[in-house]
Each structure stands twice: as structure tokens, then as C-alpha cells.
Short mmCIF file of C-alpha atoms in Angstrom, two decimals:
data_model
loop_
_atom_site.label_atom_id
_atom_site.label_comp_id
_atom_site.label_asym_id
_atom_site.label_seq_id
_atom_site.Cartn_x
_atom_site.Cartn_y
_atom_site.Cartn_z
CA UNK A 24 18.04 -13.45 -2.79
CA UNK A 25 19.65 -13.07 -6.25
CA UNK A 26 18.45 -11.70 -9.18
CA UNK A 27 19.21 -15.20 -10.72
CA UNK A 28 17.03 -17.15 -8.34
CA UNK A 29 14.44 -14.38 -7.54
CA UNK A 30 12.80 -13.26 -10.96
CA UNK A 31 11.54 -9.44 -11.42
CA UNK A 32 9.10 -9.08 -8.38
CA UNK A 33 8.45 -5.16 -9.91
CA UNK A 34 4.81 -4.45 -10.98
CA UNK A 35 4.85 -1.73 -13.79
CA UNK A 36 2.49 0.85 -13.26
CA UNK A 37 2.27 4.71 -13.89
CA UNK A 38 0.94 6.07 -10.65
CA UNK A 39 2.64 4.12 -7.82
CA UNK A 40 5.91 2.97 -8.45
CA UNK A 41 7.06 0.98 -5.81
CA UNK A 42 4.63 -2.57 -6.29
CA UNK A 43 5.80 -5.66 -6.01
CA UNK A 44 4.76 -9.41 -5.62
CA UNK A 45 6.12 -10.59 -2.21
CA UNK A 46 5.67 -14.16 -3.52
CA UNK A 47 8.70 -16.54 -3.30
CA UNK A 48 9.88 -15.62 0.33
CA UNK A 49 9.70 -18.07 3.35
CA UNK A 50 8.33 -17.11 6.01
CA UNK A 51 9.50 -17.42 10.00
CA UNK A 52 7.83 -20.69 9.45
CA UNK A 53 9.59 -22.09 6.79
CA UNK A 54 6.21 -22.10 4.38
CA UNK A 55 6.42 -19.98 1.06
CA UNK A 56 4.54 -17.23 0.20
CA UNK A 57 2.77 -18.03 -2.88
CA UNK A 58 3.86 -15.80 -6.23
CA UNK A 59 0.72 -13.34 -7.77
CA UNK A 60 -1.06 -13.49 -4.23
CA UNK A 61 0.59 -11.04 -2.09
CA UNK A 62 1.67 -7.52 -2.93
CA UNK A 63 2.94 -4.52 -1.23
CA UNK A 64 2.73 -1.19 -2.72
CA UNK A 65 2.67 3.01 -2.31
CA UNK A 66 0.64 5.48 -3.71
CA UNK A 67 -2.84 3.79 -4.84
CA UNK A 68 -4.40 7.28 -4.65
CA UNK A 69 -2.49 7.76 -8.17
CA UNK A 70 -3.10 5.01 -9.87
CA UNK A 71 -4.27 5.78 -13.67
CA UNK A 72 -7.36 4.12 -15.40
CA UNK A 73 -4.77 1.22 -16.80
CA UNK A 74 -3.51 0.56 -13.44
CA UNK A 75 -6.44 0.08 -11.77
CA UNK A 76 -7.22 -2.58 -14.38
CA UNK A 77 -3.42 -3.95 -14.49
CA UNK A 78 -4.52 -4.34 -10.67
CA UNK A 79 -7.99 -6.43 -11.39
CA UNK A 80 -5.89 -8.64 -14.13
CA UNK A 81 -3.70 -9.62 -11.19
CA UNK A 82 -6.36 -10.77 -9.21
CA UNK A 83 -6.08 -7.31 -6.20
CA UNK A 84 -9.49 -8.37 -4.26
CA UNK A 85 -7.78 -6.59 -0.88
CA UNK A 86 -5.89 -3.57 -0.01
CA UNK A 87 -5.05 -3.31 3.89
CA UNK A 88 -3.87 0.48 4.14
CA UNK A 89 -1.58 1.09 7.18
CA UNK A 90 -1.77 4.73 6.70
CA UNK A 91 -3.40 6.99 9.78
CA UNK A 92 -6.21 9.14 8.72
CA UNK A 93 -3.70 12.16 8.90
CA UNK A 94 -1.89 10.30 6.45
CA UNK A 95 -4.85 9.35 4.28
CA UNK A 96 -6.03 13.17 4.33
CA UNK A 97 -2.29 14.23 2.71
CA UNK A 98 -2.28 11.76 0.23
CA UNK A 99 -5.78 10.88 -0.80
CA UNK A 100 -7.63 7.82 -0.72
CA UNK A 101 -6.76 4.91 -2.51
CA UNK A 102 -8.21 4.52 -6.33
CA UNK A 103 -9.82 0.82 -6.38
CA UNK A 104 -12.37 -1.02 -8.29
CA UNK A 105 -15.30 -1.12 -6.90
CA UNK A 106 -15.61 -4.27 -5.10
CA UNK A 107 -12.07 -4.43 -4.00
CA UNK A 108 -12.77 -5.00 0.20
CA UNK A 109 -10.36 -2.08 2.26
CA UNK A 110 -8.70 -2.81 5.35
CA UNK A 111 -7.56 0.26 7.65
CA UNK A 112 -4.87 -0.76 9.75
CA UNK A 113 -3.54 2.24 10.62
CA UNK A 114 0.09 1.98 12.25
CA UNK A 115 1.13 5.08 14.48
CA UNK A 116 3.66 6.57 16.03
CA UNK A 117 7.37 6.77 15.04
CA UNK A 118 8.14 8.58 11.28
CA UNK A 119 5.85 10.99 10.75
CA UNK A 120 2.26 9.81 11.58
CA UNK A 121 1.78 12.11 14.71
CA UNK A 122 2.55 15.18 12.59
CA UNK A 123 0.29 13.93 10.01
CA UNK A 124 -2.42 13.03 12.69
CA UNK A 125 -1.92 17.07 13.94
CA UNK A 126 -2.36 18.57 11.22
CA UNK A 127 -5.27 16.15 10.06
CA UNK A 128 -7.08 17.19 13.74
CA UNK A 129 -6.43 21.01 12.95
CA UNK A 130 -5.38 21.35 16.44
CA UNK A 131 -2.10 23.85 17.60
CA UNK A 132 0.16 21.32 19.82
CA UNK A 133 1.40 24.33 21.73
CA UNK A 134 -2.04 25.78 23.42
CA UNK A 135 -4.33 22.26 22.62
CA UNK A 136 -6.61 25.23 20.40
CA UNK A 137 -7.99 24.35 17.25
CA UNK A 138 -6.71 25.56 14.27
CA UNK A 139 -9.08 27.38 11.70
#
């Protein structure tokens, strides 16, 4: 998709810079996704006091994390407005979610002893 027929998807905000509205896209099914409804995004645990309202303006009632707890315990917990429902999803294996998972259980791989 061009930038000519596929306007600025990019939401602007200070802590997580890598939202955008997945609107406009077919699916497998041929059916659009509608714009303003669907978003994908990184690093809600740093959103500032304007994002998090930037985020109510747009309409954000749910946030499905895929992070694993491991994850989760690295980066912090998402910042939300209260009454936002939160989905964990959490998707494992491959990148680096087992090493995050370790060192979240506080557990040495090598002897299976925890970690103090």
C-alpha cells in the first residue's frame, strides 16, 4: 500500500512510539478493517498523562497484551484509564520470551535452583 492511497496510519504519542491504526487493510476474507477501531502498539507502560488521554479521545476501550509475565515484569505494566478492559494473551516461545520467563521465575536453568 502507498503512501498515496494509505493516509498516515502513525499515532503521535511521547511514550510509545510505534502506534498505529490498522484500519484500511483487507483481511484473508476480503472484508476491511474499519479505520479508528483497531490499533497495534509498544510500550503502554510509558505512556505520559497526554497519551493516556490522546488514547481515551480515540475511543482505546481494549488492550490485549501478548507479552509473557517475564516480559511484563521487564517492562512494566501497561498505563490505562481506568476502565479500559485488559486482555493477557501471552504468546511464548521463539525471540526472547523464555529468557524473559527465567529470569521472571528467578530460577538458574543450569541446576533447576532458585535464584535469590
Amino acid at each position: 500500500m502507498t503512501a498515496y492511497w494509505a493516509p498516515s496510519r502513525h499515532v503521535a504519542l511521547d511514550g510509545a512510539v510505534n502506534v498505529r491504526d490498522i484500519g484500511g487493510y483487507r483481511s484473508s476474507y476480503g472484508l476491511q478493517v474499519t479505520r479508528g477501531r483497531l490499533f497495534r502498539g509498544d510500550a503502554l507502560s510509558q505512556l505520559t498523562g497526554p497519551d493516556v488521554e490522546r488514547l481515551d479521545r480515540l475511543g482505546l476501550r481494549t488492550v490485549i497484551d501478548f507479552r509473557t509475565p517475564g516480559e511484563i515484569l521487564l517492562a512494566g505494566a501497561d498505563r490505562l484509564l481506568f476502565g479500559v478492559e485488559f486482555v493477557s494473551l501471552p504468546v511464548g516461545g521463539g525471540d526472547l520470551g523464555s529468557i524473559y520467563e527465567l529470569i521472571a521465575s528467578g530460577e538458574n536453568s543450569a541446576t533447576g535452583a532458585r535464584l535469590r
